[in-house]
Amino acid sequence: MISKITVCNLALAQLGQAPISSLDQEDEKARRLNLFYEPVRDEVLRTHNWAFAGVCEPLALLAKESDAEGSFIYKYPAEALFIRRVFLPQAPQQSLPFKERFRSDLHCRTLSVAGRTAHAEYTRRITDENLFDPAFVKSFSLALACDLAVALTGDAQLAAQILQKYTLSLEEARRSNMTENFLRAPSEDAFSGVR
């Protein structure tokens, strides 16, 4: 089983640091890991079209009438980290342009799309480490190590080496993940809203 501590200790191992037993322990490593863990996780999720984090579902329409530009206003999915594409179910192969905006009158982030029944394919925030793909775990732990390298070791050269490892790991993950990629041709099941 993969846990938050497992990912953190993999990152620490890349830095030649002793493992931690808890993120609640009173030391610099635990404090920095707590600070960096979620932002780095979300950043690595956004960098690639990870199959385990992919969602295809209808968007929630907020405004029944089109705006002055002829677009319909949809709520930005709460768990979305990155909208990969927007399309209409009657033409699933054709991606539609969209604009992301914060609407103060609606008090939320929105997507403007020229279509009444828009669907989106996006990368969602995954907080359960048991759902992580093994290639993601490797890339994430390297990214975490890279961000912590100078603070924990003072070694900028080590940070550069880990950045290079991270880049190679991400490229390898992209190649191996392509067969599972959720952006393959959408099926009828994609329109059911089931993840």
Phi, psi and omega in degrees: 000135176270136177229172177301318179296321178301311180299315180297318181290330173297319178296315179297323178298322177297334182265000182072025181259151177293148179291162174251158179258342182204147175281355178267355182291151185273080172207168185298320181300310182296319180299314181291321178298318177299322181290318188267337191307301185293315178299321180291319177304311182294323178296316180291325175300321181288335187288342185213156181276065184298127181299322183292343182252006184275141178226143173227116183203164177293147175274150179274115181288128179261321182244123184289332179256151179288154179279187184300335180270001180084013180258152174265148185257123180242152176285133175293127183303130186302322184267003182284132173262331184203119176280117182279316178195160177234142182207169174258141183299333179283347178218066188295339181278345184261113177282141180256145172291150178212158178236134175263134180213153167264124180257109181294329179291333179259351179060039179197166172284143182226165171239131174259124184223139178276074178175139186280336185239049186290144174242159178227145168251126184211165174265126181257158177288125177249121181252350178268108183299336179294342179272349183295138171289143179304323178293326176293318180303314180297311181297317181296315181295325176292320178296320178296316178298319180299315181291334182265347190306306184292318182296321184268335184241338184073012186252100180292329179293319176298319178301318179295321178295318180291324176300319178295318177298318179299315180300316178294319179297318180294320177297318178296318179297320179298318180295313184288333183276348185301326182289336179261359188305132181285357178268012173296173184307124182299141177258174178299327180298333182297337184268001182278346183085359178278133180268000000 
